[in-house]
Short mmCIF file of C-alpha atoms and ligand atoms in Angstrom, two decimals:
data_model
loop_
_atom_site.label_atom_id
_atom_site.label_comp_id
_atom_site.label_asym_id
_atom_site.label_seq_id
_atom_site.Cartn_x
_atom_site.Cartn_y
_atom_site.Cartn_z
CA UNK N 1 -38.63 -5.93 21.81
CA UNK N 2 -35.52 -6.74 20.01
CA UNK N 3 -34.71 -3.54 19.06
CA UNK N 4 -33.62 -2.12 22.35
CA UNK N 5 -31.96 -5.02 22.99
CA UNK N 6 -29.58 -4.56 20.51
CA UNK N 7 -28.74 -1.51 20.98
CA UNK N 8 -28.05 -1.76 24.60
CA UNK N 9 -25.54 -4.73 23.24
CA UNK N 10 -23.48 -3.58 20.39
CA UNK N 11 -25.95 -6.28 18.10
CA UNK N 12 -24.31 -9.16 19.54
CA UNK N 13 -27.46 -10.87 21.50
CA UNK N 14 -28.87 -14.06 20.54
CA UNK N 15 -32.15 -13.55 19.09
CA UNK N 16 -34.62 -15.63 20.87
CA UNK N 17 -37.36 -15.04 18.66
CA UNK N 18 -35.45 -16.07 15.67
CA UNK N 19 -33.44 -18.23 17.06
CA UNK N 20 -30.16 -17.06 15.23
CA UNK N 21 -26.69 -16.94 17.26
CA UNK N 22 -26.33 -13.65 16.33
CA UNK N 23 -27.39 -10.45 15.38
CA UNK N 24 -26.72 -9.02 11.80
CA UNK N 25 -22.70 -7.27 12.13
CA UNK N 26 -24.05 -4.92 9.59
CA UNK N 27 -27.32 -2.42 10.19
CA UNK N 28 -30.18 -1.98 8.32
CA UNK N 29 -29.46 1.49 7.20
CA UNK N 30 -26.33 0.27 5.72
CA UNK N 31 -27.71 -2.48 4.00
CA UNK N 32 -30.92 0.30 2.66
CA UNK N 33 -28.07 1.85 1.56
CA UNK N 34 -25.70 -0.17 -0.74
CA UNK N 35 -29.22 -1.80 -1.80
CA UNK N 36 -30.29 1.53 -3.78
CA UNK N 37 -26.63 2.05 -4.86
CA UNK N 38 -26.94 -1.17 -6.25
CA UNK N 39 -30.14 -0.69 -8.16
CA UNK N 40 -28.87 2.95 -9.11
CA UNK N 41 -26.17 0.92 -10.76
CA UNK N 42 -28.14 -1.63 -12.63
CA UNK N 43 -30.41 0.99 -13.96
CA UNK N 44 -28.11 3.81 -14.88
CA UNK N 45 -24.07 3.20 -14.08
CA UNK N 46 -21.91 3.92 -17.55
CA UNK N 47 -18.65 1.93 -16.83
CA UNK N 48 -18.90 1.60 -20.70
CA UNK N 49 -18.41 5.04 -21.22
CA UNK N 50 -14.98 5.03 -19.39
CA UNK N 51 -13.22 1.60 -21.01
CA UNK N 52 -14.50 3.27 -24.73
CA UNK N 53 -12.86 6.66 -23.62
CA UNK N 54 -10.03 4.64 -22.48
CA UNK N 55 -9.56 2.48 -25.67
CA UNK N 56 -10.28 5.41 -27.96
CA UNK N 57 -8.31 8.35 -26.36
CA UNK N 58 -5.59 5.88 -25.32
CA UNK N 59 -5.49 2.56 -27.10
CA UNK N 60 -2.48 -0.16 -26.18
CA UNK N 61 -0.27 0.74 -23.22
CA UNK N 62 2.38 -1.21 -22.35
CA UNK N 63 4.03 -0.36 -19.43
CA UNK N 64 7.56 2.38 -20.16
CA UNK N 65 5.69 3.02 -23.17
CA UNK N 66 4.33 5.93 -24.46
CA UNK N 67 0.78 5.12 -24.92
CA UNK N 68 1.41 3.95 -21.12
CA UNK N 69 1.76 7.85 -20.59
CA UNK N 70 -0.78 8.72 -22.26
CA UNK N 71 -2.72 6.72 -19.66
CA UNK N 72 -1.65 7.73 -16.50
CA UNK N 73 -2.62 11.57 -17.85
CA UNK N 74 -6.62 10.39 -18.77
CA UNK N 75 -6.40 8.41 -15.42
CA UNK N 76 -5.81 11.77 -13.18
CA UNK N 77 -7.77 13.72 -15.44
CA UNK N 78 -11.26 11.42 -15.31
CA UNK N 79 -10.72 11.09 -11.66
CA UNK N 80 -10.54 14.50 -10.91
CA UNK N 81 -13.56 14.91 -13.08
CA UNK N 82 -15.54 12.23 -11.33
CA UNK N 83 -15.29 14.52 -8.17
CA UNK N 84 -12.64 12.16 -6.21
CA UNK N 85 -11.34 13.64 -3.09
CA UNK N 86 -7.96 13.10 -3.68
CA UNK N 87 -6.10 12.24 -7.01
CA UNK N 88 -2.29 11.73 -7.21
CA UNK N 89 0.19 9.03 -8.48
CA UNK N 90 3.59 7.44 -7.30
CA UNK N 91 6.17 6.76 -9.54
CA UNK N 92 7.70 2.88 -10.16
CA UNK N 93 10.48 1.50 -11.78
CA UNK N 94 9.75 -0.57 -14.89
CA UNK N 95 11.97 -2.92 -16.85
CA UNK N 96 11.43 -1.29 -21.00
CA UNK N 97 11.62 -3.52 -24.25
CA UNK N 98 10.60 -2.29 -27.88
CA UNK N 99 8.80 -4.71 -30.11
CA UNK N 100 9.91 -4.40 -33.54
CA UNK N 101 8.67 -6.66 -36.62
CA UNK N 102 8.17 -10.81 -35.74
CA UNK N 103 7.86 -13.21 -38.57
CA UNK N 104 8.15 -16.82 -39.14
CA UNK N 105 7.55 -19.12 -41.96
CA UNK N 106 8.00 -22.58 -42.73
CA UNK N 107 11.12 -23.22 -45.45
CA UNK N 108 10.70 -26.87 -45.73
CA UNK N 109 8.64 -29.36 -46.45
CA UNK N 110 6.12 -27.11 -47.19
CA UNK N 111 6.83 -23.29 -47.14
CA UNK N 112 3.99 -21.05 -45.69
CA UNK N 113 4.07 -18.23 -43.38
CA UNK N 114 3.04 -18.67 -39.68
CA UNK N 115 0.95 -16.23 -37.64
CA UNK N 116 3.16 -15.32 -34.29
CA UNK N 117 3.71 -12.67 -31.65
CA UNK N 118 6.77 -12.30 -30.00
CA UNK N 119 6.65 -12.92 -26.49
CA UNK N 120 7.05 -10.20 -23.59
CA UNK N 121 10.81 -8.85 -23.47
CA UNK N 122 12.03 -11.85 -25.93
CA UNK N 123 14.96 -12.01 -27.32
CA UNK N 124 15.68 -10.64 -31.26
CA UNK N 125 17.28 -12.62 -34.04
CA UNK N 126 20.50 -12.11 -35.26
CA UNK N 127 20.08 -10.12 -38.16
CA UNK N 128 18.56 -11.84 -41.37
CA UNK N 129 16.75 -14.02 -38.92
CA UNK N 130 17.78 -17.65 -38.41
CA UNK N 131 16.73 -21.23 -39.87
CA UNK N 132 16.24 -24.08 -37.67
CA UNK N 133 14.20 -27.72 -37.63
CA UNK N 134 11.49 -28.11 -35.40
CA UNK N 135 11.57 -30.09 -31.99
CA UNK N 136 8.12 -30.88 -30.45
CA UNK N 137 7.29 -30.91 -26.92
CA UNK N 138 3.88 -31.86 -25.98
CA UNK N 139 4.06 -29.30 -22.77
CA UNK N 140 7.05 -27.07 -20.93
CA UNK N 141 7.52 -30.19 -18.66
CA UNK N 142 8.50 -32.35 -21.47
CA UNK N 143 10.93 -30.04 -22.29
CA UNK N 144 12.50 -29.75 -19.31
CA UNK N 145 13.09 -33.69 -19.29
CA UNK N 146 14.55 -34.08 -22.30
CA UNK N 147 18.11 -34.29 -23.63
CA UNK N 148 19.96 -31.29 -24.40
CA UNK N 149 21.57 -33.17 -27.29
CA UNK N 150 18.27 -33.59 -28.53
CA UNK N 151 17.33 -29.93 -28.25
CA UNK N 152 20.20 -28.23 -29.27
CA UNK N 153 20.89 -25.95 -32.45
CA UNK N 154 17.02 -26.63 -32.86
CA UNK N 155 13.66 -24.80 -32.22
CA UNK N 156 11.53 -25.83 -29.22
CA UNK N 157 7.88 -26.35 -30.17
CA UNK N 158 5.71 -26.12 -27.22
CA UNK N 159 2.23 -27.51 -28.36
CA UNK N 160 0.17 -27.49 -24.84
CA UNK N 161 -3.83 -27.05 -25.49
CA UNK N 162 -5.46 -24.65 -22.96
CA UNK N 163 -8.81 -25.73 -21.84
CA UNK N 164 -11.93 -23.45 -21.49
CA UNK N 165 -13.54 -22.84 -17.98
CA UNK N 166 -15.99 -20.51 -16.72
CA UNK N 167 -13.11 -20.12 -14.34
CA UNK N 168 -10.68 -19.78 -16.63
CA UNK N 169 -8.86 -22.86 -14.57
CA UNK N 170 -6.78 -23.70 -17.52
CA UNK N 171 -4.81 -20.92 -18.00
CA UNK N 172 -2.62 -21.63 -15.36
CA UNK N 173 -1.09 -24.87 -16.81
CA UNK N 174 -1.04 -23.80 -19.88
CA UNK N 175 0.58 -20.37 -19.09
CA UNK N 176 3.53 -22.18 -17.61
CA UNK N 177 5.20 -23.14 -21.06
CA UNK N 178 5.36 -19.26 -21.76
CA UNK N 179 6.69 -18.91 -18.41
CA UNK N 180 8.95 -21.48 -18.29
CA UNK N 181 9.41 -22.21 -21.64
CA UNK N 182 12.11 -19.78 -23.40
CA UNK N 183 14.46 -20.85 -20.09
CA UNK N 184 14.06 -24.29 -20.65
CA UNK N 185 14.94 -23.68 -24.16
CA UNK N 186 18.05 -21.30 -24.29
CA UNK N 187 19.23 -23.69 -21.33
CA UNK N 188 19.22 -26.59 -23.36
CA UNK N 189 20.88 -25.14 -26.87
CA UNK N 190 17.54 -24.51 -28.63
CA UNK N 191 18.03 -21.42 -31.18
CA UNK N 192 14.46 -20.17 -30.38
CA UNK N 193 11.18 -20.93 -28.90
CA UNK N 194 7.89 -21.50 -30.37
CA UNK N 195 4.81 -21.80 -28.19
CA UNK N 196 1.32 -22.77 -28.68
CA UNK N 197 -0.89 -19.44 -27.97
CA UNK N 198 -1.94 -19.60 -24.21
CA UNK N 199 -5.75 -19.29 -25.41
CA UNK N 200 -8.99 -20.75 -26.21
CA UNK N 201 -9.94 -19.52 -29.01
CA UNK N 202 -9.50 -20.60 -32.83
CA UNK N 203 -8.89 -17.57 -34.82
CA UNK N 204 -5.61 -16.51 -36.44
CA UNK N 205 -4.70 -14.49 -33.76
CA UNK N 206 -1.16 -14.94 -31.49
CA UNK N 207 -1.35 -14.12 -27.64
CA UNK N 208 1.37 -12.53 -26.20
CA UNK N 209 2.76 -12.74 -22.24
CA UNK N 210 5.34 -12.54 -20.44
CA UNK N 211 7.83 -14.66 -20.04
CA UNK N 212 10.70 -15.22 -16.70
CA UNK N 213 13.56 -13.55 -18.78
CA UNK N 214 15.61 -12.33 -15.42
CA UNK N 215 19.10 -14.29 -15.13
CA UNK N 216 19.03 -16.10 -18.73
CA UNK N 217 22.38 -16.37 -20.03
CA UNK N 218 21.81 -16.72 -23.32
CA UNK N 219 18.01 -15.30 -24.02
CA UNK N 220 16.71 -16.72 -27.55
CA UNK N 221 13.59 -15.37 -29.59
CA UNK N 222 10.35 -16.49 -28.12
CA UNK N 223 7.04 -16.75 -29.66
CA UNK N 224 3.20 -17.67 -29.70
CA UNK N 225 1.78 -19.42 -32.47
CA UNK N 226 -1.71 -18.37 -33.00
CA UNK N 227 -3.77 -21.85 -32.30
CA UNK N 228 -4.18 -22.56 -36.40
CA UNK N 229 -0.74 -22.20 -37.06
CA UNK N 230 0.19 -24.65 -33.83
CA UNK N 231 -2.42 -27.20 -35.51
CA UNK N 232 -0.57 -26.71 -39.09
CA UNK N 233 3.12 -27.30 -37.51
CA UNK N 234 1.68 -30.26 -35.56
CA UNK N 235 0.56 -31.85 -38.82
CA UNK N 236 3.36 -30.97 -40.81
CA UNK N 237 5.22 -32.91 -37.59
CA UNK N 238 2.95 -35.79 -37.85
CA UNK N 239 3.83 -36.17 -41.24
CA UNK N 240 7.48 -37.69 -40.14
CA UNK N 241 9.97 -35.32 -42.20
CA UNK N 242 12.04 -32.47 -40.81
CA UNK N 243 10.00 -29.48 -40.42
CA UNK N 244 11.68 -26.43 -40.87
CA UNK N 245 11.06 -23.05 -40.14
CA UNK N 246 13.05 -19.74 -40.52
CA UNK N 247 11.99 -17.07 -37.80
CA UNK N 248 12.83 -13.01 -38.28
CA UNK N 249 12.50 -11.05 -34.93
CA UNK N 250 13.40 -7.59 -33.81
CA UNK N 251 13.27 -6.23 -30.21
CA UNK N 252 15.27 -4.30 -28.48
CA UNK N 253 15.66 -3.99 -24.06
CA UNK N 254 16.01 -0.65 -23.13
CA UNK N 255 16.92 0.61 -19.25
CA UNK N 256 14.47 1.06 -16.60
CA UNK N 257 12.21 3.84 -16.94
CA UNK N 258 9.41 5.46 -14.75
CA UNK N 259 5.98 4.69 -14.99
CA UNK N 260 3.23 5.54 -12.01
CA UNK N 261 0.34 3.68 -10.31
CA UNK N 262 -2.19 6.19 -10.51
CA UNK N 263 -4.60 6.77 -7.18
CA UNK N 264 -8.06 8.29 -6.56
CA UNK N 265 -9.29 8.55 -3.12
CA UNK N 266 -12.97 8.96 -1.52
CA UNK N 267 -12.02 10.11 1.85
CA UNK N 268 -14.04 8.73 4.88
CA UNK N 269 -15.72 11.03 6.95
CA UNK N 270 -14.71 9.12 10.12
CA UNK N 271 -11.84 7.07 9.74
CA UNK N 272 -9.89 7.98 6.89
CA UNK N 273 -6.69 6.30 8.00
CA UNK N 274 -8.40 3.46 7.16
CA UNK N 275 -8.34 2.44 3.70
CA UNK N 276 -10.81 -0.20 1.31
CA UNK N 277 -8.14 -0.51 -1.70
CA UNK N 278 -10.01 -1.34 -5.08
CA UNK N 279 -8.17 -2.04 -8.05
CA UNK N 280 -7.69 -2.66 -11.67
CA UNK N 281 -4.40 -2.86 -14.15
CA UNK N 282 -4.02 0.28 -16.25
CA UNK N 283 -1.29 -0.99 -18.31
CA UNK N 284 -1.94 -3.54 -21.08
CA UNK N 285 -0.46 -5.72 -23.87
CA UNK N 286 0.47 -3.70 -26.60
CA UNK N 287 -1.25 -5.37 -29.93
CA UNK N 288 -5.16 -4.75 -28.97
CA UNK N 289 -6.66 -1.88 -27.31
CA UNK N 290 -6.93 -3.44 -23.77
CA UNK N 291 -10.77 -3.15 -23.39
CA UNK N 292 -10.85 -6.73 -21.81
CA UNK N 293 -7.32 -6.59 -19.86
CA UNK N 294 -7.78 -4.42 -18.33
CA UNK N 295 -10.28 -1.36 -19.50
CA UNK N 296 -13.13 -3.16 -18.06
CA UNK N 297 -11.19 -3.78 -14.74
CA UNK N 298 -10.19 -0.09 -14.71
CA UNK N 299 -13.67 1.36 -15.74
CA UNK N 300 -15.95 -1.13 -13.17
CA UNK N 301 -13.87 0.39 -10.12
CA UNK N 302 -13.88 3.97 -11.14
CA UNK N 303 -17.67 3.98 -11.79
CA UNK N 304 -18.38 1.94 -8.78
CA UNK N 305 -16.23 5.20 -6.69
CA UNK N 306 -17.87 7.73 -8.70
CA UNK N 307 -20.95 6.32 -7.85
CA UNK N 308 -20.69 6.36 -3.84
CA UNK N 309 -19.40 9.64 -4.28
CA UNK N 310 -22.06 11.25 -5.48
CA UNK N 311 -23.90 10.11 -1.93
CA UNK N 312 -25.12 12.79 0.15
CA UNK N 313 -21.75 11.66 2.84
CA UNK N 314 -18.62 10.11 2.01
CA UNK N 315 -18.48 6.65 3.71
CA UNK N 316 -16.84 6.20 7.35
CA UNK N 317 -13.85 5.17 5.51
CA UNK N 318 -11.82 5.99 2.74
CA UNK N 319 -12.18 3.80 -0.67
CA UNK N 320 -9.02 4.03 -2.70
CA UNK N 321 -8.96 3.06 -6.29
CA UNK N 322 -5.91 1.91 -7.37
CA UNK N 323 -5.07 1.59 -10.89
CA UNK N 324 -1.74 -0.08 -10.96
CA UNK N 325 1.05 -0.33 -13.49
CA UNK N 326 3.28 -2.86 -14.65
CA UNK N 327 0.80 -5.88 -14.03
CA UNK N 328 1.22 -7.64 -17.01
CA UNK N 329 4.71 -7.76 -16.91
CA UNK N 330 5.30 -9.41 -13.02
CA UNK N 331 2.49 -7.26 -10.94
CA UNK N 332 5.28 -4.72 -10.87
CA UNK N 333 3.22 -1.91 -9.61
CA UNK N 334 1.40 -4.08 -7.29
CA UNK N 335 4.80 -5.10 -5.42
CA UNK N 336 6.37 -1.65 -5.29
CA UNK N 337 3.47 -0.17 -3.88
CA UNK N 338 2.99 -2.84 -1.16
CA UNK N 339 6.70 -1.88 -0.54
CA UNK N 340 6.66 1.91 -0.38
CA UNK N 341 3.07 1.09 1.79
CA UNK N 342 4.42 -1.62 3.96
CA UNK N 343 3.62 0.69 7.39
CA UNK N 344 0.47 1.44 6.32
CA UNK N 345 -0.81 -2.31 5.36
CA UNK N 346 -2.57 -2.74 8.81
CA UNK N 347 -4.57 -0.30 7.89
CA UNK N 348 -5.69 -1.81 4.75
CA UNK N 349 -8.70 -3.13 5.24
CA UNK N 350 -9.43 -5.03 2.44
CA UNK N 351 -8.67 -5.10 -1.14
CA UNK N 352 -10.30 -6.59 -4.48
CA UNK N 353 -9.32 -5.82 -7.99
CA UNK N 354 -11.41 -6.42 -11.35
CA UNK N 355 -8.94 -8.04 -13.86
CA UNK N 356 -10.71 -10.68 -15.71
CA UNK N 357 -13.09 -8.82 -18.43
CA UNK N 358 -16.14 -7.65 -18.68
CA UNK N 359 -18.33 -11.13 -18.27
CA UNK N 360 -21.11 -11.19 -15.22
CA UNK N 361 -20.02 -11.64 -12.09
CA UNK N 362 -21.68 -15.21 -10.94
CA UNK N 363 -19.17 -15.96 -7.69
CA UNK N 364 -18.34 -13.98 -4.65
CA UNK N 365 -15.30 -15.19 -3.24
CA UNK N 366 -13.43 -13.97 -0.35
CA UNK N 367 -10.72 -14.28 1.98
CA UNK N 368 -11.41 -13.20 5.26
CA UNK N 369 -11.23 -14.77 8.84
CA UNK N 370 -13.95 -17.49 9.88
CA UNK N 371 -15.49 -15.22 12.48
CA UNK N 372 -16.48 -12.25 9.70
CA UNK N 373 -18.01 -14.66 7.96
CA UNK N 374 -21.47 -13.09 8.74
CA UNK N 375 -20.37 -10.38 7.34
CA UNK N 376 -20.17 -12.23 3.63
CA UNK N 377 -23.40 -13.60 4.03
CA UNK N 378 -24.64 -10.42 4.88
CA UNK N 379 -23.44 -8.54 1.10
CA UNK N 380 -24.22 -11.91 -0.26
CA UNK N 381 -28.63 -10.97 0.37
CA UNK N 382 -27.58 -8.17 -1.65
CA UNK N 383 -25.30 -9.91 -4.33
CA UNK N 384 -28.06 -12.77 -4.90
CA UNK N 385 -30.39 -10.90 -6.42
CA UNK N 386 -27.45 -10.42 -9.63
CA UNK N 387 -27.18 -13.98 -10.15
CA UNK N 388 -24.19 -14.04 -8.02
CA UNK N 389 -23.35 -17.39 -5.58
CA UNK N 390 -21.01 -17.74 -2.33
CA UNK N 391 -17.79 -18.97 -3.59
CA UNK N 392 -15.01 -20.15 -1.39
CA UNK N 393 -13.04 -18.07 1.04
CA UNK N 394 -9.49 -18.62 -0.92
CA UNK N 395 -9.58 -15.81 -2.80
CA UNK N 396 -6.55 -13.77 -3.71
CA UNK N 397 -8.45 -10.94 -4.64
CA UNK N 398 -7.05 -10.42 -8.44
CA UNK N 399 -3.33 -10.77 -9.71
CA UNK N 400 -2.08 -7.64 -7.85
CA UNK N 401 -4.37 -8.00 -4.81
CA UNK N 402 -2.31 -11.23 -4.13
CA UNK N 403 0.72 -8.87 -3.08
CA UNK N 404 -1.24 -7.92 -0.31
CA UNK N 405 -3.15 -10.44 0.69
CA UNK N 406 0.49 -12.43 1.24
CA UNK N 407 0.50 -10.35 3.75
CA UNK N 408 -2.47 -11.02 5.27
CA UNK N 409 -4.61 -8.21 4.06
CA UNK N 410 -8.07 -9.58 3.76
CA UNK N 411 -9.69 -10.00 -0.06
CA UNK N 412 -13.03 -9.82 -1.65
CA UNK N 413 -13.25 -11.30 -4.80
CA UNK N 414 -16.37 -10.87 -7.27
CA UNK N 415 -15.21 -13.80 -9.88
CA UNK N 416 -16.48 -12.56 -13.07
CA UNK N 417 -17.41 -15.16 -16.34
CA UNK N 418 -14.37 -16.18 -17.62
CA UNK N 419 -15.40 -18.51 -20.34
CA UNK N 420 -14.70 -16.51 -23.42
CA UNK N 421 -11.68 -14.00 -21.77
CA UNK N 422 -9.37 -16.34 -23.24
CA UNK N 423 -10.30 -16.39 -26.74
CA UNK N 424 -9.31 -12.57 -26.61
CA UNK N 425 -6.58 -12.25 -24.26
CA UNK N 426 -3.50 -10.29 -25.06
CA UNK N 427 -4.21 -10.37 -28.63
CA UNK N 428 -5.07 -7.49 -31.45
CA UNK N 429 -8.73 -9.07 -30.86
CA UNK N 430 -9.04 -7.24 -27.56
CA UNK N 431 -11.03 -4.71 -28.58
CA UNK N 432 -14.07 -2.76 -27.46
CA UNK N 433 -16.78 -4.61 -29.27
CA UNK N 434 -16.30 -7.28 -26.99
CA UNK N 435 -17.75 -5.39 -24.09
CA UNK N 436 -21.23 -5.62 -23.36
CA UNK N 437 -22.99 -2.38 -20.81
CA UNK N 438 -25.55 -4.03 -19.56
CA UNK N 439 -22.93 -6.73 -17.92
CA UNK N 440 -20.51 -4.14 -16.76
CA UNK N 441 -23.51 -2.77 -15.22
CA UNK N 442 -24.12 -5.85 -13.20
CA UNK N 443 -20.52 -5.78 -12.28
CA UNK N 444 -20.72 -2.35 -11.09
CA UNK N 445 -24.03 -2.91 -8.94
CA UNK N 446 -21.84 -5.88 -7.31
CA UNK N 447 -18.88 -3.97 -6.85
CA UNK N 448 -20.49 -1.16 -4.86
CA UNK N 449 -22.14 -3.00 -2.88
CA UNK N 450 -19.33 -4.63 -1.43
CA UNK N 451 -17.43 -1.45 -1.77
CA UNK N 452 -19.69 0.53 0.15
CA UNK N 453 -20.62 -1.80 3.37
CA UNK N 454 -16.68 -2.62 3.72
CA UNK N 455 -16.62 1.37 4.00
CA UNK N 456 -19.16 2.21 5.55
CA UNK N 457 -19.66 -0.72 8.70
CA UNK N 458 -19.07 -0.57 11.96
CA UNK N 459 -16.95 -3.33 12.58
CA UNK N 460 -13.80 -4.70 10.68
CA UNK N 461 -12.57 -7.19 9.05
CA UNK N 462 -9.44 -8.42 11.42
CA UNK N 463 -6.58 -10.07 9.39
CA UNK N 464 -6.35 -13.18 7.88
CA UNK N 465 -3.34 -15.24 8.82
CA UNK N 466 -1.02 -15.94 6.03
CA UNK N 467 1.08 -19.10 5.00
CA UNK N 468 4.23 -17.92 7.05
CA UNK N 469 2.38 -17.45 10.68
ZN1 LIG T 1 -5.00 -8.23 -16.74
#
């Protein structure tokens, strides 16, 4: 009896029998559907197979570099092997530095060499490198407060602990004194900057990142302490004689150069207009191979669109996969392609990116107006099943998602386990090893099931106001 009643009403009757408000927004066949994509994926997907191509035929790729090229050319050519409709890029601007050789030691009281990384587009020393005494701030805010008559002439020491979440929750604090912190510095006199890695692990590795360099008058060398080496200055510190520390750095800034978001499309058989954008970084930092930040990212949504390609018909809509450049320097690709797109944003249905390594997914987040809720609850029967709970509905979707989602484009996100990513992050440590299959496979199962149904449904999912409305 129900049945017919449905269909006569579009699916929104209340159900007597069941005594639900409303009907399911998406159908049974749908749901039949992304459920054996799903299992397909647990049982057979090979995400791995793409980030260990991509780390091995590729390697580091920071963006304007040419590594970075090298990328953009596997991109295209995997995605036109993987049977996407349409593969193509569009070219962005990006700002170009060259890292040369970074070293630091400590002269006085007691000489030993320091483990550091310069930070993104720092500053180099003059030539010889430079000697200074060491001024310790226990975080970027501390610095900001004090004195420049107490800073000048001398190197900040940034020495702000990052705490681990499954969240990762603390990198945000923690990442502001390698935001923030070379500013504050050259602002107040220092000669250089010396920060604390922005990581959780304890190995005798540095973490690069970028840092706000635009509009600094006087840039000065920047750079991350690998956590040992911030524990050695703090004791030398606590030890009450001038520390001192001579730091040799070489970069160089170069002008703007090209680099390209690269795009793979799975056209919809209905509606193609309308686009599902799922993303990952394709850049990376430059001292590991990226297989955390972001191969994993960049593999999970390129199996997950191979995978619903090989269905017997393309989905109503089309599912872009966006593999943008630039991220880790300012979500550079993100914004440029949001700009060049701007016309075309209503018909953006929703986006998510992967950019947070290759742990399980345990949290479905989204960001989507209250009355497609349903909708969420619906993929979350599916997402269960993985381990996977409802989250909140504040997600931004991943770093460059959040460019569109300002704008009120709405956002799944699948919130992966962060708990280790930070022990890695934007070191040489980022390697492949730390990848496991059998969780990118989980990610992938998650991924196209939400992928698919956003594709596939009938209905919509409407915009989401934004801050400014
Ligand atoms: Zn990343």
């Amino acid at each position: 009896m129900l049945k017919p009643l449905l269909s006569l009403t579009g699916g929104l009757i209340t159900t007597m029998a069941l005594g639900i408000a409303q009907a399911a927004p998406l159908s049974q066949e749908d749901v039949s559907v992304a459920e054996v994509l799903r299992d397909r994926a647990l049982e057979s997907s090979d995400a791995y197979s793409i980030v260990e191509s991509l780390t091995v035929e590729v390697g580091p790729r920071r963006t304007g570099t040419e590594g970075d090229e090298r990328a953009v050319a596997w991109a295209q050519d995997k995605m036109k092997a993987f049977g996407f409709d349409r593969v193509y890029t569009e070219q962005i601007e990006v700002p170009r530095w060259i890292r040369g050789h970074a070293h630091a030691e400590v002269i006085s009281p007691f000489p030993q060499p320091l483990v550091v990384s310069s930070l993104g587009y720092g500053a180099a020393t003059p030539e010889g490198g430079l000697t200074a005494e060491i001024i310790e701030f226990p975080d970027v805010q501390a610095l900001l407060k004090a004195p420049a008559s107490q800073v000048k002439g001398k190197i900040a020491f940034i020495n702000k602990r990052m705490e681990r979440a499954r969240t990762g929750d603390g990198y945000g604090p923690a990442a502001q004194g390698r935001k923030l912190g070379m500013r504050a510095a050259a602002e107040k006199g220092a000669v250089a900057m010396l920060l604390r890695s922005v990581g959780t692990d304890s190995d005798r590795f540095a973490h690069t990142g970028m840092m706000s360099v635009d509009n600094v008058e006087n840039p000065v060398p920047a750079l991350a302490l690998s956590a040992p080496d911030a524990n050695l200055l703090e004791a030398m510190l606590q030890r009450g004689k001038p520390v001192q520390v001579k730091l040799d750095v070489e970069t160089e800034r170069l002008s703007d150069g090209p680099s390209f978001n690269v795009i793979g499309e799975i056209t919809g058989r209905e509606k193609p207009e309308e686009v599902m954008i799922i993303g990952a970084h394709l850049d990376s930092w430059d001292e590991g191979t990226g297989a955390l930040d972001d191969g994993a990212g960049v593999a999970i949504v390129m199996e997950t669109a191979r995978l619903i390609a090989e269905l017997p018909q393309r989905p109503r809509r089309t599912l872009r996969v966006v593999l943008f450049g630039a991220e880790e320097i300012g979500l550079v690709g993100a914004k440029q392609y949001v700009e060049a797109h701007v016309k075309e944003l209503d018909n953006i249905i929703a986006v998510s990116e992967s950019d947070f390594g290759a742990g399980k997914v345990w949290r479905f987040d989204t960001r989507l107006p209250e009355s497609k809720f349903d909708i969420a609850d619906q993929m979350m029967q599916l997402l269960a099943p993985l381990g996977i709970e409802r989250g909140n509905n504040e997600s931004y979707g991943g770093p460059d998602s959040s460019v569109f989602v300002a704008r009120g484009v709405p956002a799944f996100g699948l919130y992966q386990d962060g708990t280790d990513y930070f022990d890695y992050h934007h070191t040489p440590n980022d390697t492949l090893d730390k990848v496991d299959p059998e969780n990118l496979r989980q990610n992938v199962a998650a991924w196209v099931v939400m992928s698919f149904l956003t594709t596939e449904m009938e209905g919509d999912l409407g915009r989401v106001p934004t801050a400014s409305e």
